[in-house]
Structure formats: structure tokens, C-alpha cells
PDB file of C-alpha atoms in Angstrom:
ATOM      1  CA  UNK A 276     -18.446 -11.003   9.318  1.00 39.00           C
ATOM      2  CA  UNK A 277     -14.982 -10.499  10.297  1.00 39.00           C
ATOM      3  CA  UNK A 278     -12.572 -12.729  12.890  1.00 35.00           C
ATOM      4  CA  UNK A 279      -9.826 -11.581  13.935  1.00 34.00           C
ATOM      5  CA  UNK A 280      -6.960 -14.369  15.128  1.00 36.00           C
ATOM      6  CA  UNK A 281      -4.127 -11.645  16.813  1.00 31.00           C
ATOM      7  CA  UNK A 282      -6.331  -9.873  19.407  1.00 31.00           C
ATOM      8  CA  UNK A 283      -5.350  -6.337  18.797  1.00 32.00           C
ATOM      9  CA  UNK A 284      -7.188  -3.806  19.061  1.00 34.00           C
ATOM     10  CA  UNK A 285      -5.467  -1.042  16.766  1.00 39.00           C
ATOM     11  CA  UNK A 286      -3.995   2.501  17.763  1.00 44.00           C
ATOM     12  CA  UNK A 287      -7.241   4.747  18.952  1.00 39.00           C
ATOM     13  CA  UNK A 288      -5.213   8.087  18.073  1.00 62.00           C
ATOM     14  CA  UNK A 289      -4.531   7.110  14.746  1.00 69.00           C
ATOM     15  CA  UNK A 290      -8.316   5.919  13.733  1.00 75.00           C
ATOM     16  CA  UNK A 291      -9.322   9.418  14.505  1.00 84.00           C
ATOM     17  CA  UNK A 292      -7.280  10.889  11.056  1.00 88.00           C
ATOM     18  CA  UNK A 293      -6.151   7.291   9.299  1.00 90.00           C
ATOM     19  CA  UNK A 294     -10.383   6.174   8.293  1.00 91.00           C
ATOM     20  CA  UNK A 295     -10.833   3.989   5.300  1.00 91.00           C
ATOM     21  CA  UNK A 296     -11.121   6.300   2.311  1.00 95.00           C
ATOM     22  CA  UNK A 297     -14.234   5.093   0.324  1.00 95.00           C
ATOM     23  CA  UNK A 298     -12.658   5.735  -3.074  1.00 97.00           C
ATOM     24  CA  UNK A 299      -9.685   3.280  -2.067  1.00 97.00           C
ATOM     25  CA  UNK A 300     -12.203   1.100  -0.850  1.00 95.00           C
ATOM     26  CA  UNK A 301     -13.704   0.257  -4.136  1.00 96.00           C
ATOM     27  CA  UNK A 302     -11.041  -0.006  -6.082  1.00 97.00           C
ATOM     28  CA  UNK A 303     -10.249  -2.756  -3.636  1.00 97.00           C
ATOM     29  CA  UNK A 304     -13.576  -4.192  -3.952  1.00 96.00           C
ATOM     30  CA  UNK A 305     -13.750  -4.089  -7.438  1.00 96.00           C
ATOM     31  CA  UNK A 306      -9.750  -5.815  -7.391  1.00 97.00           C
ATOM     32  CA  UNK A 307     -11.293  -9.135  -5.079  1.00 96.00           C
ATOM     33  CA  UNK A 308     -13.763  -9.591  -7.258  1.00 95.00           C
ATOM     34  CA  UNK A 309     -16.604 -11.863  -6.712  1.00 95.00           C
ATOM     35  CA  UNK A 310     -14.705 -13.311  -3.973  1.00 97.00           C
ATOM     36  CA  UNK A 311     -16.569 -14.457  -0.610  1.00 96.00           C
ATOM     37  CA  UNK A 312     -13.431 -15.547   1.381  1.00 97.00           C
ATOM     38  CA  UNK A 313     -11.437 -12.707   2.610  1.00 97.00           C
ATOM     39  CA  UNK A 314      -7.963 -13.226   4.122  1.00 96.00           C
ATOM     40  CA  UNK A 315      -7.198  -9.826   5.735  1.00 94.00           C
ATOM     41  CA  UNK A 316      -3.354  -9.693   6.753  1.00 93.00           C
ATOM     42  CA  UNK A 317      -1.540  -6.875   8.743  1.00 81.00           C
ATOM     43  CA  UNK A 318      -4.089  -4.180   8.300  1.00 64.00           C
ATOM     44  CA  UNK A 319      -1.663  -1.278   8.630  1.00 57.00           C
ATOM     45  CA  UNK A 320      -2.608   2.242   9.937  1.00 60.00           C
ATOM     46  CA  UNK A 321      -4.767   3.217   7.827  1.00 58.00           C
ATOM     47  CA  UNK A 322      -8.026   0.527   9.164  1.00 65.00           C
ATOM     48  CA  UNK A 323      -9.087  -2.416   6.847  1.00 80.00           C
ATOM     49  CA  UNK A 324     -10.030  -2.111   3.474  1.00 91.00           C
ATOM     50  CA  UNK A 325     -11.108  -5.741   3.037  1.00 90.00           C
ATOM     51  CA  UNK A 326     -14.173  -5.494   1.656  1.00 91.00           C
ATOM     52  CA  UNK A 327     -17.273  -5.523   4.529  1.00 88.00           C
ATOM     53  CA  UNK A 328     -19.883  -7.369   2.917  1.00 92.00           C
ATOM     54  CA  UNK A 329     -17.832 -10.814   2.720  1.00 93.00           C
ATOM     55  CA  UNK A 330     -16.385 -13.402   5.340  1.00 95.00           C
ATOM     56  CA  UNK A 331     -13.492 -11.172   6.419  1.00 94.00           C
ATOM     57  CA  UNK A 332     -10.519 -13.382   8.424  1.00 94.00           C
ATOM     58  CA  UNK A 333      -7.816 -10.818  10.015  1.00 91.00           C
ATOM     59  CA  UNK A 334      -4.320 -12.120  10.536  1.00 92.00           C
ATOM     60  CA  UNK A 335      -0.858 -10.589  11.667  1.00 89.00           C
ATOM     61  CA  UNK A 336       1.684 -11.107   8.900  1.00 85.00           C
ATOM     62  CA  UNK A 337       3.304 -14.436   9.637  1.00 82.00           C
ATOM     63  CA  UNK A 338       5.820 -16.617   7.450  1.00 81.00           C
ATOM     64  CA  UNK A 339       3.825 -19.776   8.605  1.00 88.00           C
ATOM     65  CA  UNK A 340      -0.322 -19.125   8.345  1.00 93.00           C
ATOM     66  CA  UNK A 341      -1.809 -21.418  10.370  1.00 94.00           C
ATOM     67  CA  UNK A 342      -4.684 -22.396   7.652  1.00 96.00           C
ATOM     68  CA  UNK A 343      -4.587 -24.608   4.935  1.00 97.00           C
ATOM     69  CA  UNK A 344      -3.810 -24.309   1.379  1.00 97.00           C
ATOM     70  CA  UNK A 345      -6.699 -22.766  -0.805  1.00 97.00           C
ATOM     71  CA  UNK A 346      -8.350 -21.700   1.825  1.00 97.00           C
ATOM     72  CA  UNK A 347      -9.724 -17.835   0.779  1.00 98.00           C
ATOM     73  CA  UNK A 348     -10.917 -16.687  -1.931  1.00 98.00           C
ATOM     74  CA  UNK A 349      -8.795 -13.891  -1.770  1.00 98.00           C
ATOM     75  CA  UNK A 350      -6.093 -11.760   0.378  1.00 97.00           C
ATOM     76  CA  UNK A 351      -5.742  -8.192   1.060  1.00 96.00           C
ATOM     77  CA  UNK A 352      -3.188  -6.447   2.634  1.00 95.00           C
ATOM     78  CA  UNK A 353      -3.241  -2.544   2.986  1.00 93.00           C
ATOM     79  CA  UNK A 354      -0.176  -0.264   3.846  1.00 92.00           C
ATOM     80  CA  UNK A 355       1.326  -3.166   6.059  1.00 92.00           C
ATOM     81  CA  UNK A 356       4.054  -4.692   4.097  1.00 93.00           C
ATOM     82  CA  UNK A 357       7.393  -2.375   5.459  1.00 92.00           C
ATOM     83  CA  UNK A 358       6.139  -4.204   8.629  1.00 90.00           C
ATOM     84  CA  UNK A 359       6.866  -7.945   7.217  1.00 93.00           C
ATOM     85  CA  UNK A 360       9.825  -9.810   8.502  1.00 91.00           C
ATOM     86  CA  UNK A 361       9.918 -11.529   5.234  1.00 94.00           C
ATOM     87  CA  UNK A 362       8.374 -10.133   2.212  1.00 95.00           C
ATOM     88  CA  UNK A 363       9.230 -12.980  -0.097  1.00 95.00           C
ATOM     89  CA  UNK A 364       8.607 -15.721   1.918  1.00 95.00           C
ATOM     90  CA  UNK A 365       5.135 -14.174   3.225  1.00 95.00           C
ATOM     91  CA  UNK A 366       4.061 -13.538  -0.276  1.00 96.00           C
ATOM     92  CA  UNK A 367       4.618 -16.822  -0.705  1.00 95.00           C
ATOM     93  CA  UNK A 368       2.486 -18.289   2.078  1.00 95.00           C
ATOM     94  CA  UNK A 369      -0.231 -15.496   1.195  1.00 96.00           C
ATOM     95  CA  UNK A 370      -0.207 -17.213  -1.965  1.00 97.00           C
ATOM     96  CA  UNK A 371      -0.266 -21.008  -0.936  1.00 96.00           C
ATOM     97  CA  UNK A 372      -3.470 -20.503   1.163  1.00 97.00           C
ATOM     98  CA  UNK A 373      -5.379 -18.347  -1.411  1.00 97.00           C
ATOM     99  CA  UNK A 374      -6.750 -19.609  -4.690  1.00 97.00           C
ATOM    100  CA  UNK A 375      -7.340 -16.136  -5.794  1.00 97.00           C
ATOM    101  CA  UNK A 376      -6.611 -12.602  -6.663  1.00 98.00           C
ATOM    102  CA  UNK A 377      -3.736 -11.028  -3.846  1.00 98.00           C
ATOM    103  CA  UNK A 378      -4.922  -7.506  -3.707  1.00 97.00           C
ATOM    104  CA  UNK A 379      -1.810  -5.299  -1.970  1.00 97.00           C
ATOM    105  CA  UNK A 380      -2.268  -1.362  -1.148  1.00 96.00           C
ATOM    106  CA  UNK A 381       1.079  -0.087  -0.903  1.00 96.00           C
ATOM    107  CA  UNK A 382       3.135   2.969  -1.743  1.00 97.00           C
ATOM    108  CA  UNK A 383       5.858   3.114  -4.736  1.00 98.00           C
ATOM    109  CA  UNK A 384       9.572   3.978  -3.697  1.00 98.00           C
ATOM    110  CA  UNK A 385      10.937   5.634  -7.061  1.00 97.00           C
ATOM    111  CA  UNK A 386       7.822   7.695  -6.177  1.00 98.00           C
ATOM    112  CA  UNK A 387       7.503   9.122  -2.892  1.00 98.00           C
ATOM    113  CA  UNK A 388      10.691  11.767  -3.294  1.00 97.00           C
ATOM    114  CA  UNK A 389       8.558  13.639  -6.035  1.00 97.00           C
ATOM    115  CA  UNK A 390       6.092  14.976  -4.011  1.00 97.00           C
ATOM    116  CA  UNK A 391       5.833  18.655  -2.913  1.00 98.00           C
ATOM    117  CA  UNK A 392       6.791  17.655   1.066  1.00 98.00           C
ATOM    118  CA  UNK A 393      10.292  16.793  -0.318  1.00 98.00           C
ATOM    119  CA  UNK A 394      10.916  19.970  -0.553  1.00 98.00           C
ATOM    120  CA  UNK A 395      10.402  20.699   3.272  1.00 98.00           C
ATOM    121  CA  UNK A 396      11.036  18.045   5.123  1.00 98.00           C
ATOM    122  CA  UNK A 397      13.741  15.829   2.453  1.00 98.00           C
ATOM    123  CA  UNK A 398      14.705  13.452   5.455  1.00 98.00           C
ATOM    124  CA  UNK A 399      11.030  12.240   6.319  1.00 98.00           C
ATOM    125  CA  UNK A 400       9.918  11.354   2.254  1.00 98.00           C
ATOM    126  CA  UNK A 401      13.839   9.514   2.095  1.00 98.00           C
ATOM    127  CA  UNK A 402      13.215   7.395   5.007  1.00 97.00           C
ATOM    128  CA  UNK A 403      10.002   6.518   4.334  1.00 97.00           C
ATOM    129  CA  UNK A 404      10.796   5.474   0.900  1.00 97.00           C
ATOM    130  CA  UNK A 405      14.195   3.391   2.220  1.00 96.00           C
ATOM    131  CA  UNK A 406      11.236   1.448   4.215  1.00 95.00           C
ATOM    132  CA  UNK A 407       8.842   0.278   1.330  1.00 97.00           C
ATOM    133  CA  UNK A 408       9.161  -2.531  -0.774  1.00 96.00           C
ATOM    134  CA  UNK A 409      10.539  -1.538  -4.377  1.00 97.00           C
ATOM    135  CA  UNK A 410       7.394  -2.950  -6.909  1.00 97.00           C
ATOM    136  CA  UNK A 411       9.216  -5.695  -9.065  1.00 96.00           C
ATOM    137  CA  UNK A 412       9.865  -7.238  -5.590  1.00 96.00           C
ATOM    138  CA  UNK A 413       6.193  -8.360  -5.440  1.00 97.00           C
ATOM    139  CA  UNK A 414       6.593  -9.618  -9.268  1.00 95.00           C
ATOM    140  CA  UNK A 415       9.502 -11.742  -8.351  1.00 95.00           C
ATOM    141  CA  UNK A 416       8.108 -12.878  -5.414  1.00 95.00           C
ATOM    142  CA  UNK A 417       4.598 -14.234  -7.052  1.00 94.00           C
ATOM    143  CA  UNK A 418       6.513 -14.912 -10.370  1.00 90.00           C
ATOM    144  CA  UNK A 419       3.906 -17.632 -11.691  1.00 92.00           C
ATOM    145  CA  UNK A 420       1.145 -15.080 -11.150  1.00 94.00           C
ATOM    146  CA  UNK A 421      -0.345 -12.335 -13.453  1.00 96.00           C
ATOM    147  CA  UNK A 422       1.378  -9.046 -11.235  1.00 97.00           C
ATOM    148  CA  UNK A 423       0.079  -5.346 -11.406  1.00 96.00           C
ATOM    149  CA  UNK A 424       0.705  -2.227 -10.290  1.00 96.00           C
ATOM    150  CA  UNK A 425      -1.929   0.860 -10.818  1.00 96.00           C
ATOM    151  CA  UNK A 426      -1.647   4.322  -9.410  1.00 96.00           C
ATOM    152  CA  UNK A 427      -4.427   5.031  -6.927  1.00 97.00           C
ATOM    153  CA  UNK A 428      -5.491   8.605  -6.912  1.00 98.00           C
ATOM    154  CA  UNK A 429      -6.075  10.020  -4.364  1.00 98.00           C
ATOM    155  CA  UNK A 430      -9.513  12.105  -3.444  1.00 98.00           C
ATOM    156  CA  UNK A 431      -8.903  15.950  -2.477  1.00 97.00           C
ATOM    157  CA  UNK A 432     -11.096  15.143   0.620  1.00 96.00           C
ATOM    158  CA  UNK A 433      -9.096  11.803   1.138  1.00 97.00           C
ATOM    159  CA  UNK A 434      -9.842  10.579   5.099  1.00 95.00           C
ATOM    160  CA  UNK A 435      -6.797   8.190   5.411  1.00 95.00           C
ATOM    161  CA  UNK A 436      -4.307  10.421   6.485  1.00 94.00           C
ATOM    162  CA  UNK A 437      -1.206   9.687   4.901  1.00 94.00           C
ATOM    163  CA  UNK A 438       1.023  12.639   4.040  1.00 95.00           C
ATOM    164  CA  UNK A 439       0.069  12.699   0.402  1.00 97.00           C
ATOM    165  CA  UNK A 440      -3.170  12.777   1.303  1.00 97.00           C
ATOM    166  CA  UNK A 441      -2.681  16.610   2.370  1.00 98.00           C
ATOM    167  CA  UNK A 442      -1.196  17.418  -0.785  1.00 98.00           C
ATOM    168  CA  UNK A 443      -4.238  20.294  -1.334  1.00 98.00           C
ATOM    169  CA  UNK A 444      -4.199  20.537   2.451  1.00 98.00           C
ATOM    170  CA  UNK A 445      -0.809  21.562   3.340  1.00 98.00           C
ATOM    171  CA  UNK A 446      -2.065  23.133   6.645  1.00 98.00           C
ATOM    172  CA  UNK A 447      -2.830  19.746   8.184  1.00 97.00           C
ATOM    173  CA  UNK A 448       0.513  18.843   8.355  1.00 97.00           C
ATOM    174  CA  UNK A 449       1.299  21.560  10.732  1.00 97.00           C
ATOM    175  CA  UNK A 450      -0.797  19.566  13.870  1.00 96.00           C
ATOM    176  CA  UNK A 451       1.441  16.723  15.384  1.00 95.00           C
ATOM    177  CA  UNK A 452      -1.408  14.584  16.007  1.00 94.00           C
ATOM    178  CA  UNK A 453      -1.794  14.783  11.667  1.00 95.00           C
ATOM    179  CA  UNK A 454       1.821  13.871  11.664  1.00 95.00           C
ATOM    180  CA  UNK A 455       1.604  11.099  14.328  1.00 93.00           C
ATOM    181  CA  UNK A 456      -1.002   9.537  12.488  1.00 92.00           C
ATOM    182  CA  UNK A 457       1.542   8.801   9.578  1.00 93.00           C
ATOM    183  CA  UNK A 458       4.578   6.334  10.529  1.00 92.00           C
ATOM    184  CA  UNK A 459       6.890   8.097   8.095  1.00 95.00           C
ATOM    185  CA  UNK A 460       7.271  11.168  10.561  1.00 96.00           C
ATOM    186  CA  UNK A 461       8.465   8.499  13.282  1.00 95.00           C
ATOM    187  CA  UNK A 462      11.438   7.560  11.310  1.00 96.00           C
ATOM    188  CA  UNK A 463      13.388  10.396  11.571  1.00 96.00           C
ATOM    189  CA  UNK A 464      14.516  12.939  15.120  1.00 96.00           C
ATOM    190  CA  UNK A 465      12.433  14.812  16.510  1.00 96.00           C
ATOM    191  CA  UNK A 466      14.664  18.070  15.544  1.00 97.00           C
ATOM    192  CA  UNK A 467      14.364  16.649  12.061  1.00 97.00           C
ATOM    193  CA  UNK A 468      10.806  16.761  12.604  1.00 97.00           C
ATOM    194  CA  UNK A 469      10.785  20.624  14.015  1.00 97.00           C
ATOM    195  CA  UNK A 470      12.854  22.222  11.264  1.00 98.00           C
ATOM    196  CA  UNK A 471      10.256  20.008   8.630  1.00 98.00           C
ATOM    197  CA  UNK A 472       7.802  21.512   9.819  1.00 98.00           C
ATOM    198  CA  UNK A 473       9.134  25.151  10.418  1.00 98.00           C
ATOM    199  CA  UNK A 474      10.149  25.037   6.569  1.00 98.00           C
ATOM    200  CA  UNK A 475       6.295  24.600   5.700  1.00 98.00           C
ATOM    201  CA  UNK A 476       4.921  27.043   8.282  1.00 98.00           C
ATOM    202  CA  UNK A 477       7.713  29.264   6.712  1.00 98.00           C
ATOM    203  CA  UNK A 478       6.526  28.439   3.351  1.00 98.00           C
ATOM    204  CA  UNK A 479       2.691  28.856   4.010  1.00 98.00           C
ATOM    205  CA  UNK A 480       3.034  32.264   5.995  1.00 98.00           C
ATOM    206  CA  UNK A 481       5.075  33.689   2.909  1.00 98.00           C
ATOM    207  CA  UNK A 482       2.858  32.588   0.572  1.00 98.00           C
ATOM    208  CA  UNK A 483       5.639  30.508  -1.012  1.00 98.00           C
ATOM    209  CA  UNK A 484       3.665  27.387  -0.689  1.00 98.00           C
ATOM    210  CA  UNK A 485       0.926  28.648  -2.420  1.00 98.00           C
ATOM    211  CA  UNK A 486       3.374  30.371  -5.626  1.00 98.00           C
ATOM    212  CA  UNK A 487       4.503  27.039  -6.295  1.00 97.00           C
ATOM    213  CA  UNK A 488       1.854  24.892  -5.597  1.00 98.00           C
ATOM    214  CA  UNK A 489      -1.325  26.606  -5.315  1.00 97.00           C
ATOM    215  CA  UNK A 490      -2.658  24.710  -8.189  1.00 98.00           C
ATOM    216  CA  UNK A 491      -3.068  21.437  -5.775  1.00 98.00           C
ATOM    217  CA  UNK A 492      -5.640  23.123  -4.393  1.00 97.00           C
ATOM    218  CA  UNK A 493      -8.316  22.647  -6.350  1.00 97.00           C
ATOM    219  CA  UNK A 494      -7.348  19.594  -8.378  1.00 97.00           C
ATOM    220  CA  UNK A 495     -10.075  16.851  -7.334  1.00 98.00           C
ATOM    221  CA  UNK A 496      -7.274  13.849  -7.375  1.00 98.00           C
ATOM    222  CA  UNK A 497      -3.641  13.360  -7.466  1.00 98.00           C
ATOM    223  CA  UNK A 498      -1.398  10.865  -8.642  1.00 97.00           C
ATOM    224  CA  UNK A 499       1.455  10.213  -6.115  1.00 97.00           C
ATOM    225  CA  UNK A 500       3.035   6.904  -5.155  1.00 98.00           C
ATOM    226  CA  UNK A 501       0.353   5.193  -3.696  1.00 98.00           C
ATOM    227  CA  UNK A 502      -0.661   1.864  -5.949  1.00 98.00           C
ATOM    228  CA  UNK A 503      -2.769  -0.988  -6.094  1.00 98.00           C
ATOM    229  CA  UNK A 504      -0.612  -4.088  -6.767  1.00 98.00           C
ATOM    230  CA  UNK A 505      -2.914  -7.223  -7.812  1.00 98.00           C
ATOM    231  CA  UNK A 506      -1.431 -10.237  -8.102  1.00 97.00           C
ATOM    232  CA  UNK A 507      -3.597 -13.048 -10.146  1.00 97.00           C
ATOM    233  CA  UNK A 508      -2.573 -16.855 -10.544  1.00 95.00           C
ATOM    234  CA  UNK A 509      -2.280 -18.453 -14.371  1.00 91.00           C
TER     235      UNK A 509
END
């Protein structure tokens, strides 16, 4: 059962490529535990990934939840957080109205350079990474919690469309709809954007693509900078 307190109904375009991936799904699942009160905040993007089969409550991020403390069992929170006013001070109210586990689906900074896109479109992975949350900032924020932080592979037939999730796909990020779907590609001009993705199309056409990185394409899973940060109390 989910209620929702905000209203909104979510950007139709971007549910058609940015689906909850299943395998991201249970590692969520398997990160709330046994919990039966959900507290759902900012579902980003990529759709909710609070887990179906418990009493799911969806909130904007706010510094001031209007609920009381202990309320939920447990929070999630999935791709939202560069969209917080206040990272700290949210944390903290996440924290005062949920007795347990804080389950956060985010993507590492130090990380998001190393992937094979840098090499095409430089600007788009640098921006993106200025916008997310470096990971000790969730320790210091929930510093009398237990804090976490484990790589989340991700599935060669991954559905949330994210730009690493194309990382055996590198076609996909040729159709601007694919790129819509990701927020990173808004952050830079859109003649940024065109010589991106003329590099690739280059780099595909000459087989270039494939010399370097042809491998990707049939690894199952890859390790990029998305993580599961799980924040328990003492």
C-alpha cells in the first residue's frame, strides 16, 4: 500500500527507459529488512525502489517531515539526494522519524570519471559528479549510526536507464530520448551535448569503441559508481 503526501505524478517520458531494475530492487529489499513501515523520500528518476509488499509512505525531501519521531520502520531514498536543499540537515530528520535501517541508492563521485563515457563526452561525467554527494558526507551526517557503502552492480540488461547502465550498450546513448531520461545530460549545453555524442557515433562507426571496450559486451555485471549506502543506528 503506498500514500503519497506531494501529489506528483512523475515525468511520463522518463518511466518509459528509467523502470525499477529488479536486481537493485532486492538488494534494497534485502537492506530494509524485516521492516513493515516504509518511508519513501524523493524517489528520483529512476521510479521507487521501496519495497512493494510493505506500507510504503512517499514524501518530497523536506528539512521539517511532518510525522513524528520513530515513526517507520525504515527510509529509502533512491537517486534523489543531488536534489536536497540540505543534505545534512535532511539526513538528520530522515533519521529522527525512523527507528531503523536508512537505505540510500546513490552514485559515488571519486567514481563516475572512470567510466568509458569519459572519454566522449568528459563535460557530462564532470558535472554530474560536481552534483552528487561525496560518501563520507552521509557518515558524518548519521555519525552515531553504523554507515555503509557497497558497490551495486549493475545487470547487462539493466532497465533503469542511467548512463552506466549502457556500458555494454553503447548504442543507446546515441537516441536523445535515452539521454533525456538521465539528468546528467541536462547539466551541460546543448553543443556540449552534440559533439558528446558525435565522439561516440565517431567511435562506434570506426570500430574504435569496440577495440577498446568490446569486452563490456558480454560481461553480465559491472562495477561503476553506483552504491548502496545503509545507514543502521547503535
Amino acid at each position: 500500500m503506498t500514500r503519497t503526501t506531494d501529489g506528483s505524478a512523475g515525468d511520463t517520458d522518463h518511466r518509459r527507459y528509467r523502470r525499477a531494475e529488479p536486481a537493485f530492487a532486492r538488494a534494497v529489499a534485502k537492506a530494509v529488512g524485516d521492516a513493515r513501515s516504509v518511508l519513501d523520500i524523493g524517489t528520483g528518476v529512476g521510479g521507487s525502489y521501496a519495497p512493494s509488499d510493505r506500507e510504503v509512505t512517499a514524501v518530497a525531501p523536506a528539512q521539517d517531515l511532518p510525522f513524528a519521531d520513530d515513526t517507520f520502520d525504515a527510509a529509502v531514498t533512491t537517486f534523489s539526494v543531488p536534489e536536497w536543499d540540505d543534505l545534512e540537515r535532511g539526513l538528520a530528520e530522515v533519521r529522527r522519524v525512523t527507528r531503523g535501517p536508512i537505505v540510500i541508492v546513490t552514485f559515488d563521485p571519486d567514481r563516475i570519471e572512470r567510466s568509458w563515457l569519459a572519454e566522449y563526452a568528459p563535460e557530462v561525467l564532470a558535472s554530474d559528479a560536481r552534483r552528487h554527494p561525496a560518501l563520507p558526507r552521509f557518515a558524518d551526517a548519521l555519525g552515531d549510526d553504523t554507515v555503509t557503502s557497497t558497490p551495486l552492480p549493475i545487470p547487462f540488461t539493466c532497465v533503469d536507464g542511467f548512463s552506466e547502465a549502457y556500458y555494454a550498450r553503447p548504442e543507446r546513448l546515441l537516441d536523445p530520448d535515452v539521454r533525456r531520461a538521465d539528468p546528467a545530460w541536462g547539466l551541460v549545453d546543448e553543443v556540449t551535448v552534440r559533439r558528446s555524442v558525435a565522439a561516440l557515433r565517431t567511435a562506434l562507426e570506426s570500430g574504435e569503441w569496440d577495440r577498446r571496450h568490446g569486452s563490456l559486451r558480454i560481461r553480465p555485471t559491472y562495477e561503476g559508481s553506483l552504491v548502496l549506502v545503509t545507514a543502521t543506528p547503535n
